[in-house]
Amino acid sequence: MSVVSPWRQRGQQACKCLAAGLLAALVGGCALPDVGYYWQGARGQLQMLHAARPVAEWLEDPGLSPALRAQLQLAQRARDFASQALALPDNASYRRYAVLDRPAAVWNVTAAPPDSLQLHQWCFPVAGCVGYRGYFALADAQAQARPLAQQGLEVHVYPVPAYSTLGWFNWLGGDPLLDTFVRWPEGELVGLLFHELSHQRVYLAGDMNFNESYATAVERLGTQAWLRQSTSADAASPAWQAAQQRRAQFRALTQQTREALETLYAAPPADALAPAKARILQEFRARYQALRAQWLASPELAARPQMAEQSLQRLDRWVAEANNAAFGALAAYDLWVPAFTALFAQQAGQAAPWPAFHAAVERLARQPEAERRRTLCALMPERPAACDGAAATTLSSATR
């Protein structure tokens, strides 16, 4: 594969300057014990940027595998569609590709008390306060998890295939395509790109529920729009629809389990919280096994049993390790999705519904927290428990 030496040299110089600037800026605004965390973040991000090369350069290589070539070409068509049809940012992100040779881009750490789904919060200079902390190495994430567990918190460490830098690194080439997700099926791949680009379109610092629910709504609605015009939709659409049905069933199961846990924690028995909680989680895992067997028996997965088993491995592990931190993090990606979907439907009569939708989301993000929550609750087809009473007062600090 050809390498453009002058570009690489400029990138190396920029990376060195950026690393020094990042470290100085972040240390200046953060407590001294966080220096190591921010340094691993700056180092990992810069290594990823340095590894990325323009997709056009990859496509020029005659030795590139046909499968990867097709996926990179698909990603570029979806990238154009995102900007032209979905009014998502038109910038450098996802125009380059990087091989990381690891199973995830980062590993997130979440934590929650044993009697609550409210996530432990970390605060950052740009992203605000969120219920997770990301690490570029699994060992570092596990090292962060240990002292949290020693404090009595339930901890969950999970792999993340991609993340958004909110456009801050577009001047260095933007967020790249990664080998952690580029080989996904068509619907899954384009949906991830739409999800991550939406964070560059609207991002509300400190409100994980808002950001992830908005991005998830864009992902689903955008993928539907993509498949309506895709030349390969006849093959891709049924697989995506089947995957969406499985996700909906799993979301329903996890939501019911979250509600059962929240009810238990709201009025815990005097001396039997742990056994009651164990029964809820045991029932959750038993129902998942029944659901899993149903999925594997479906025509879509039964035709490729080995691949189906492999595709469920990550979900199997999540279920096996599920605790308060896992359920708390999962909620952020689902909570307001119906509200954002309803908000998009309100723009259907507009000449350009996608720009109108994003503008409506931007106006919503500018509202004071209490007003924003009331607006989202009013948009929900069914009023969730989060909109009622005391639960609503803690919504912004609890968590997708």
mmCIF file of C-alpha atoms in Angstrom, residues 73-372:
data_model
loop_
_atom_site.group_PDB
_atom_site.id
_atom_site.type_symbol
_atom_site.label_atom_id
_atom_site.label_comp_id
_atom_site.label_asym_id
_atom_site.label_seq_id
_atom_site.Cartn_x
_atom_site.Cartn_y
_atom_site.Cartn_z
ATOM 1 C CA GLN A 73 -16.842 1.721 -0.813
ATOM 2 C CA LEU A 74 -20.155 1.159 0.965
ATOM 3 C CA ALA A 75 -19.010 3.304 3.878
ATOM 4 C CA GLN A 76 -18.095 6.160 1.523
ATOM 5 C CA ARG A 77 -21.497 6.041 -0.181
ATOM 6 C CA ALA A 78 -23.179 6.084 3.224
ATOM 7 C CA ARG A 79 -20.922 8.947 4.307
ATOM 8 C CA ASP A 80 -22.059 11.026 1.323
ATOM 9 C CA PHE A 81 -25.677 10.099 1.988
ATOM 10 C CA ALA A 82 -25.360 11.200 5.615
ATOM 11 C CA SER A 83 -24.487 14.744 4.587
ATOM 12 C CA GLN A 84 -26.592 15.036 1.440
ATOM 13 C CA ALA A 85 -29.807 13.343 2.620
ATOM 14 C CA LEU A 86 -29.701 13.439 6.439
ATOM 15 C CA ALA A 87 -28.177 16.905 6.924
ATOM 16 C CA LEU A 88 -25.365 15.484 9.047
ATOM 17 C CA PRO A 89 -21.990 17.286 9.057
ATOM 18 C CA ASP A 90 -19.995 17.257 5.830
ATOM 19 C CA ASN A 91 -16.424 17.075 7.087
ATOM 20 C CA ALA A 92 -13.343 14.862 7.226
ATOM 21 C CA SER A 93 -14.788 12.192 9.538
ATOM 22 C CA TYR A 94 -15.071 8.647 8.145
ATOM 23 C CA ARG A 95 -13.094 9.482 5.012
ATOM 24 C CA ARG A 96 -10.089 7.551 6.346
ATOM 25 C CA TYR A 97 -9.603 3.996 7.607
ATOM 26 C CA ALA A 98 -7.424 2.612 10.406
ATOM 27 C CA VAL A 99 -6.508 -0.927 11.406
ATOM 28 C CA LEU A 100 -6.306 -1.243 15.197
ATOM 29 C CA ASP A 101 -5.906 -5.031 15.435
ATOM 30 C CA ARG A 102 -7.927 -5.186 18.649
ATOM 31 C CA PRO A 103 -11.570 -6.107 19.366
ATOM 32 C CA ALA A 104 -12.723 -2.605 20.385
ATOM 33 C CA ALA A 105 -11.871 1.034 19.850
ATOM 34 C CA VAL A 106 -12.134 1.689 23.581
ATOM 35 C CA TRP A 107 -13.468 0.005 26.709
ATOM 36 C CA ASN A 108 -15.935 1.923 28.855
ATOM 37 C CA VAL A 109 -16.179 1.640 32.628
ATOM 38 C CA THR A 110 -19.509 2.280 34.367
ATOM 39 C CA ALA A 111 -20.427 1.937 38.019
ATOM 40 C CA ALA A 112 -23.554 2.137 40.176
ATOM 41 C CA PRO A 113 -24.519 1.449 43.803
ATOM 42 C CA PRO A 114 -25.864 -2.023 44.643
ATOM 43 C CA ASP A 115 -29.321 -0.540 45.355
ATOM 44 C CA SER A 116 -29.672 1.971 42.496
ATOM 45 C CA LEU A 117 -29.456 2.264 38.715
ATOM 46 C CA GLN A 118 -28.046 5.794 38.948
ATOM 47 C CA LEU A 119 -24.618 5.802 37.401
ATOM 48 C CA HIS A 120 -21.491 7.111 39.031
ATOM 49 C CA GLN A 121 -20.541 10.323 37.203
ATOM 50 C CA TRP A 122 -17.257 11.549 35.755
ATOM 51 C CA CYS A 123 -16.847 15.124 34.549
ATOM 52 C CA PHE A 124 -14.719 16.228 31.600
ATOM 53 C CA PRO A 125 -13.721 19.642 30.192
ATOM 54 C CA VAL A 126 -15.611 19.218 26.878
ATOM 55 C CA ALA A 127 -18.132 16.400 27.272
ATOM 56 C CA GLY A 128 -19.475 17.523 30.648
ATOM 57 C CA CYS A 129 -20.516 14.929 33.232
ATOM 58 C CA VAL A 130 -21.239 11.438 31.926
ATOM 59 C CA GLY A 131 -21.815 8.022 33.418
ATOM 60 C CA TYR A 132 -18.822 6.275 31.887
ATOM 61 C CA ARG A 133 -15.082 6.542 31.443
ATOM 62 C CA GLY A 134 -13.291 5.280 28.325
ATOM 63 C CA TYR A 135 -9.895 3.601 28.016
ATOM 64 C CA PHE A 136 -7.907 2.569 24.960
ATOM 65 C CA ALA A 137 -6.602 -0.571 26.692
ATOM 66 C CA LEU A 138 -8.729 -3.209 28.414
ATOM 67 C CA ALA A 139 -6.147 -3.572 31.206
ATOM 68 C CA ASP A 140 -6.447 0.138 32.000
ATOM 69 C CA ALA A 141 -10.237 -0.097 32.125
ATOM 70 C CA GLN A 142 -10.057 -3.077 34.456
ATOM 71 C CA ALA A 143 -7.566 -1.207 36.656
ATOM 72 C CA GLN A 144 -10.055 1.673 36.938
ATOM 73 C CA ALA A 145 -12.854 -0.770 37.749
ATOM 74 C CA ARG A 146 -11.102 -2.421 40.697
ATOM 75 C CA PRO A 147 -11.073 0.516 43.153
ATOM 76 C CA LEU A 148 -14.694 1.297 42.262
ATOM 77 C CA ALA A 149 -15.649 -2.275 43.136
ATOM 78 C CA GLN A 150 -13.654 -2.009 46.355
ATOM 79 C CA GLN A 151 -15.817 1.015 47.262
ATOM 80 C CA GLY A 152 -18.866 -1.253 47.088
ATOM 81 C CA LEU A 153 -20.072 -0.161 43.645
ATOM 82 C CA GLU A 154 -21.229 -2.576 40.977
ATOM 83 C CA VAL A 155 -18.942 -2.146 37.961
ATOM 84 C CA HIS A 156 -19.375 -2.973 34.298
ATOM 85 C CA VAL A 157 -16.580 -2.871 31.694
ATOM 86 C CA TYR A 158 -17.712 -3.204 28.086
ATOM 87 C CA PRO A 159 -16.158 -2.881 24.603
ATOM 88 C CA VAL A 160 -17.091 0.025 22.322
ATOM 89 C CA PRO A 161 -16.539 -0.390 18.558
ATOM 90 C CA ALA A 162 -16.596 3.357 17.795
ATOM 91 C CA TYR A 163 -16.963 6.724 19.468
ATOM 92 C CA SER A 164 -17.278 10.359 18.439
ATOM 93 C CA THR A 165 -14.762 13.101 19.156
ATOM 94 C CA LEU A 166 -17.555 15.633 18.411
ATOM 95 C CA GLY A 167 -15.679 17.065 15.441
ATOM 96 C CA TRP A 168 -12.782 18.403 17.508
ATOM 97 C CA PHE A 169 -10.249 16.432 15.445
ATOM 98 C CA ASN A 170 -11.591 17.111 11.968
ATOM 99 C CA TRP A 171 -8.597 19.337 11.300
ATOM 100 C CA LEU A 172 -6.424 16.234 11.741
ATOM 101 C CA GLY A 173 -8.553 14.014 9.518
ATOM 102 C CA GLY A 174 -11.575 13.418 11.740
ATOM 103 C CA ASP A 175 -12.903 10.203 13.243
ATOM 104 C CA PRO A 176 -11.761 7.292 11.044
ATOM 105 C CA LEU A 177 -13.476 4.137 9.939
ATOM 106 C CA LEU A 178 -12.085 1.283 12.039
ATOM 107 C CA ASP A 179 -11.558 -2.426 11.606
ATOM 108 C CA THR A 180 -13.652 -2.875 14.780
ATOM 109 C CA PHE A 181 -16.858 -2.260 12.787
ATOM 110 C CA VAL A 182 -16.159 -1.798 9.071
ATOM 111 C CA ARG A 183 -17.058 -5.405 8.223
ATOM 112 C CA TRP A 184 -20.508 -5.206 9.810
ATOM 113 C CA PRO A 185 -23.593 -5.929 7.668
ATOM 114 C CA GLU A 186 -24.776 -2.999 5.580
ATOM 115 C CA GLY A 187 -27.609 -1.800 7.810
ATOM 116 C CA GLU A 188 -25.475 -2.043 10.935
ATOM 117 C CA LEU A 189 -22.503 -0.245 9.370
ATOM 118 C CA VAL A 190 -24.396 2.715 7.936
ATOM 119 C CA GLY A 191 -26.431 3.037 11.131
ATOM 120 C CA LEU A 192 -23.285 3.336 13.222
ATOM 121 C CA LEU A 193 -21.936 6.074 10.943
ATOM 122 C CA PHE A 194 -25.197 8.013 11.211
ATOM 123 C CA HIS A 195 -25.218 7.581 14.999
ATOM 124 C CA GLU A 196 -21.692 8.868 15.495
ATOM 125 C CA LEU A 197 -22.057 11.756 13.036
ATOM 126 C CA SER A 198 -25.189 12.913 14.852
ATOM 127 C CA HIS A 199 -23.039 13.607 17.919
ATOM 128 C CA GLN A 200 -21.167 16.119 15.781
ATOM 129 C CA ARG A 201 -24.485 17.715 14.760
ATOM 130 C CA VAL A 202 -26.012 18.171 18.236
ATOM 131 C CA TYR A 203 -24.340 17.428 21.563
ATOM 132 C CA LEU A 204 -25.553 18.607 24.963
ATOM 133 C CA ALA A 205 -22.740 18.472 27.503
ATOM 134 C CA GLY A 206 -23.681 16.575 30.642
ATOM 135 C CA ASP A 207 -26.876 14.899 29.339
ATOM 136 C CA MET A 208 -26.024 11.366 28.249
ATOM 137 C CA ASN A 209 -29.679 10.349 27.893
ATOM 138 C CA PHE A 210 -30.413 13.218 25.509
ATOM 139 C CA ASN A 211 -27.314 12.695 23.364
ATOM 140 C CA GLU A 212 -27.528 8.930 22.983
ATOM 141 C CA SER A 213 -31.289 8.817 22.471
ATOM 142 C CA TYR A 214 -31.062 11.495 19.771
ATOM 143 C CA ALA A 215 -28.194 9.643 18.064
ATOM 144 C CA THR A 216 -30.064 6.333 18.264
ATOM 145 C CA ALA A 217 -33.151 7.920 16.702
ATOM 146 C CA VAL A 218 -31.013 9.323 13.870
ATOM 147 C CA GLU A 219 -29.407 5.909 13.452
ATOM 148 C CA ARG A 220 -32.737 4.106 13.064
ATOM 149 C CA LEU A 221 -34.526 6.703 10.961
ATOM 150 C CA GLY A 222 -31.452 7.319 8.829
ATOM 151 C CA THR A 223 -30.910 3.614 8.166
ATOM 152 C CA GLN A 224 -34.517 3.260 7.057
ATOM 153 C CA ALA A 225 -34.003 6.152 4.640
ATOM 154 C CA TRP A 226 -30.756 4.613 3.380
ATOM 155 C CA LEU A 227 -32.309 1.205 2.751
ATOM 156 C CA ARG A 228 -35.179 2.760 0.795
ATOM 157 C CA GLN A 229 -32.697 3.958 -1.828
ATOM 158 C CA SER A 230 -29.888 1.390 -1.537
ATOM 159 C CA THR A 231 -29.268 -0.750 -4.624
ATOM 160 C CA SER A 232 -28.467 -3.650 -2.301
ATOM 161 C CA ALA A 233 -31.545 -3.131 -0.106
ATOM 162 C CA ASP A 234 -33.155 -6.385 -1.275
ATOM 163 C CA ALA A 235 -30.403 -8.255 0.538
ATOM 164 C CA ALA A 236 -29.606 -5.793 3.327
ATOM 165 C CA SER A 237 -33.085 -4.717 4.403
ATOM 166 C CA PRO A 238 -34.464 -8.105 5.568
ATOM 167 C CA ALA A 239 -31.343 -8.752 7.650
ATOM 168 C CA TRP A 240 -31.522 -5.291 9.199
ATOM 169 C CA GLN A 241 -35.244 -5.609 9.891
ATOM 170 C CA ALA A 242 -34.663 -8.981 11.573
ATOM 171 C CA ALA A 243 -31.857 -7.483 13.666
ATOM 172 C CA GLN A 244 -34.112 -4.574 14.643
ATOM 173 C CA GLN A 245 -36.812 -6.986 15.736
ATOM 174 C CA ARG A 246 -34.325 -8.851 17.911
ATOM 175 C CA ARG A 247 -33.155 -5.568 19.413
ATOM 176 C CA ALA A 248 -36.721 -4.504 20.119
ATOM 177 C CA GLN A 249 -37.388 -7.776 21.917
ATOM 178 C CA PHE A 250 -34.193 -7.448 23.925
ATOM 179 C CA ARG A 251 -34.942 -3.809 24.763
ATOM 180 C CA ALA A 252 -38.400 -4.796 25.978
ATOM 181 C CA LEU A 253 -36.876 -7.474 28.196
ATOM 182 C CA THR A 254 -34.234 -5.158 29.643
ATOM 183 C CA GLN A 255 -36.777 -2.383 30.189
ATOM 184 C CA GLN A 256 -39.051 -4.739 32.131
ATOM 185 C CA THR A 257 -36.069 -5.844 34.205
ATOM 186 C CA ARG A 258 -35.001 -2.245 34.865
ATOM 187 C CA GLU A 259 -38.512 -1.387 35.982
ATOM 188 C CA ALA A 260 -38.558 -4.386 38.323
ATOM 189 C CA LEU A 261 -35.227 -3.333 39.827
ATOM 190 C CA GLU A 262 -36.324 0.292 40.177
ATOM 191 C CA THR A 263 -39.502 -0.805 41.955
ATOM 192 C CA LEU A 264 -37.452 -2.973 44.304
ATOM 193 C CA TYR A 265 -34.976 -0.177 45.066
ATOM 194 C CA ALA A 266 -37.741 2.382 45.629
ATOM 195 C CA ALA A 267 -39.224 0.300 48.471
ATOM 196 C CA PRO A 268 -36.591 -2.275 49.464
ATOM 197 C CA PRO A 269 -37.525 -5.035 51.899
ATOM 198 C CA ALA A 270 -36.049 -4.540 55.329
ATOM 199 C CA ASP A 271 -33.754 -7.560 55.266
ATOM 200 C CA ALA A 272 -34.078 -9.282 51.884
ATOM 201 C CA LEU A 273 -32.905 -6.908 49.149
ATOM 202 C CA ALA A 274 -30.149 -9.177 47.860
ATOM 203 C CA PRO A 275 -32.327 -12.311 47.414
ATOM 204 C CA ALA A 276 -35.108 -10.306 45.755
ATOM 205 C CA LYS A 277 -32.607 -8.686 43.398
ATOM 206 C CA ALA A 278 -31.045 -12.071 42.604
ATOM 207 C CA ARG A 279 -34.479 -13.461 41.674
ATOM 208 C CA ILE A 280 -35.109 -10.575 39.263
ATOM 209 C CA LEU A 281 -31.753 -11.095 37.556
ATOM 210 C CA GLN A 282 -32.229 -14.862 37.460
ATOM 211 C CA GLU A 283 -35.598 -14.415 35.752
ATOM 212 C CA PHE A 284 -34.027 -11.945 33.314
ATOM 213 C CA ARG A 285 -31.345 -14.441 32.310
ATOM 214 C CA ALA A 286 -33.872 -17.284 31.960
ATOM 215 C CA ARG A 287 -36.092 -15.153 29.719
ATOM 216 C CA TYR A 288 -33.088 -14.162 27.650
ATOM 217 C CA GLN A 289 -32.183 -17.815 27.087
ATOM 218 C CA ALA A 290 -35.701 -18.470 25.842
ATOM 219 C CA LEU A 291 -35.481 -15.447 23.560
ATOM 220 C CA ARG A 292 -32.063 -16.543 22.324
ATOM 221 C CA ALA A 293 -33.374 -19.988 21.408
ATOM 222 C CA GLN A 294 -36.238 -18.344 19.524
ATOM 223 C CA TRP A 295 -33.789 -16.188 17.568
ATOM 224 C CA LEU A 296 -31.558 -19.120 16.628
ATOM 225 C CA ALA A 297 -34.602 -21.009 15.349
ATOM 226 C CA SER A 298 -35.646 -18.138 13.072
ATOM 227 C CA PRO A 299 -35.075 -18.636 9.315
ATOM 228 C CA GLU A 300 -32.665 -15.689 9.161
ATOM 229 C CA LEU A 301 -30.264 -17.150 11.783
ATOM 230 C CA ALA A 302 -30.977 -20.853 11.312
ATOM 231 C CA ALA A 303 -29.486 -20.597 7.819
ATOM 232 C CA ARG A 304 -26.100 -19.613 9.287
ATOM 233 C CA PRO A 305 -25.906 -21.192 12.766
ATOM 234 C CA GLN A 306 -22.157 -20.788 13.322
ATOM 235 C CA MET A 307 -22.184 -17.095 12.392
ATOM 236 C CA ALA A 308 -25.337 -16.607 14.468
ATOM 237 C CA GLU A 309 -23.691 -18.085 17.555
ATOM 238 C CA GLN A 310 -20.671 -15.829 17.080
ATOM 239 C CA SER A 311 -22.843 -12.754 16.641
ATOM 240 C CA LEU A 312 -24.596 -13.440 19.945
ATOM 241 C CA GLN A 313 -21.430 -13.944 21.979
ATOM 242 C CA ARG A 314 -21.116 -10.301 23.024
ATOM 243 C CA LEU A 315 -24.763 -10.152 24.031
ATOM 244 C CA ASP A 316 -24.377 -13.434 25.940
ATOM 245 C CA ARG A 317 -21.518 -11.929 27.917
ATOM 246 C CA TRP A 318 -23.501 -8.747 28.632
ATOM 247 C CA VAL A 319 -26.388 -10.785 30.009
ATOM 248 C CA ALA A 320 -24.097 -12.975 32.105
ATOM 249 C CA GLU A 321 -22.419 -9.894 33.639
ATOM 250 C CA ALA A 322 -25.522 -7.674 33.840
ATOM 251 C CA ASN A 323 -25.749 -5.599 37.010
ATOM 252 C CA ASN A 324 -26.954 -2.141 38.051
ATOM 253 C CA ALA A 325 -24.155 -0.417 36.132
ATOM 254 C CA ALA A 326 -24.941 -2.364 32.953
ATOM 255 C CA PHE A 327 -28.677 -1.629 33.139
ATOM 256 C CA GLY A 328 -28.046 1.999 33.999
ATOM 257 C CA ALA A 329 -25.784 2.526 30.983
ATOM 258 C CA LEU A 330 -28.143 0.724 28.612
ATOM 259 C CA ALA A 331 -31.050 3.018 29.502
ATOM 260 C CA ALA A 332 -29.439 6.133 27.999
ATOM 261 C CA TYR A 333 -29.595 4.759 24.460
ATOM 262 C CA ASP A 334 -33.326 4.044 24.639
ATOM 263 C CA LEU A 335 -34.963 6.477 27.035
ATOM 264 C CA TRP A 336 -35.959 9.358 24.716
ATOM 265 C CA VAL A 337 -35.847 7.575 21.344
ATOM 266 C CA PRO A 338 -39.666 7.576 20.970
ATOM 267 C CA ALA A 339 -39.706 11.310 21.775
ATOM 268 C CA PHE A 340 -37.103 12.121 19.119
ATOM 269 C CA THR A 341 -38.908 9.864 16.643
ATOM 270 C CA ALA A 342 -42.128 11.801 17.304
ATOM 271 C CA LEU A 343 -40.245 15.078 16.891
ATOM 272 C CA PHE A 344 -38.977 13.907 13.500
ATOM 273 C CA ALA A 345 -42.520 12.940 12.462
ATOM 274 C CA GLN A 346 -43.617 16.505 13.208
ATOM 275 C CA GLN A 347 -41.236 17.718 10.480
ATOM 276 C CA ALA A 348 -42.733 15.424 7.825
ATOM 277 C CA GLY A 349 -44.529 18.284 6.110
ATOM 278 C CA GLN A 350 -41.367 20.358 5.738
ATOM 279 C CA ALA A 351 -39.671 20.702 2.361
ATOM 280 C CA ALA A 352 -36.433 19.577 4.044
ATOM 281 C CA PRO A 353 -37.449 17.468 7.065
ATOM 282 C CA TRP A 354 -33.958 16.449 8.206
ATOM 283 C CA PRO A 355 -32.546 19.986 8.603
ATOM 284 C CA ALA A 356 -35.816 20.971 10.294
ATOM 285 C CA PHE A 357 -35.490 18.020 12.673
ATOM 286 C CA HIS A 358 -31.924 18.830 13.673
ATOM 287 C CA ALA A 359 -32.890 22.483 14.163
ATOM 288 C CA ALA A 360 -35.741 21.399 16.445
ATOM 289 C CA VAL A 361 -33.312 19.244 18.438
ATOM 290 C CA GLU A 362 -30.916 22.201 18.724
ATOM 291 C CA ARG A 363 -33.732 24.377 20.081
ATOM 292 C CA LEU A 364 -34.606 21.624 22.535
ATOM 293 C CA ALA A 365 -30.984 21.409 23.688
ATOM 294 C CA ARG A 366 -31.006 25.134 24.469
ATOM 295 C CA GLN A 367 -33.991 24.842 26.797
ATOM 296 C CA PRO A 368 -33.418 24.807 30.569
ATOM 297 C CA GLU A 369 -33.207 21.272 31.908
ATOM 298 C CA ALA A 370 -36.655 21.150 33.509
ATOM 299 C CA GLU A 371 -38.338 22.611 30.420
ATOM 300 C CA ARG A 372 -36.433 20.243 28.129
#
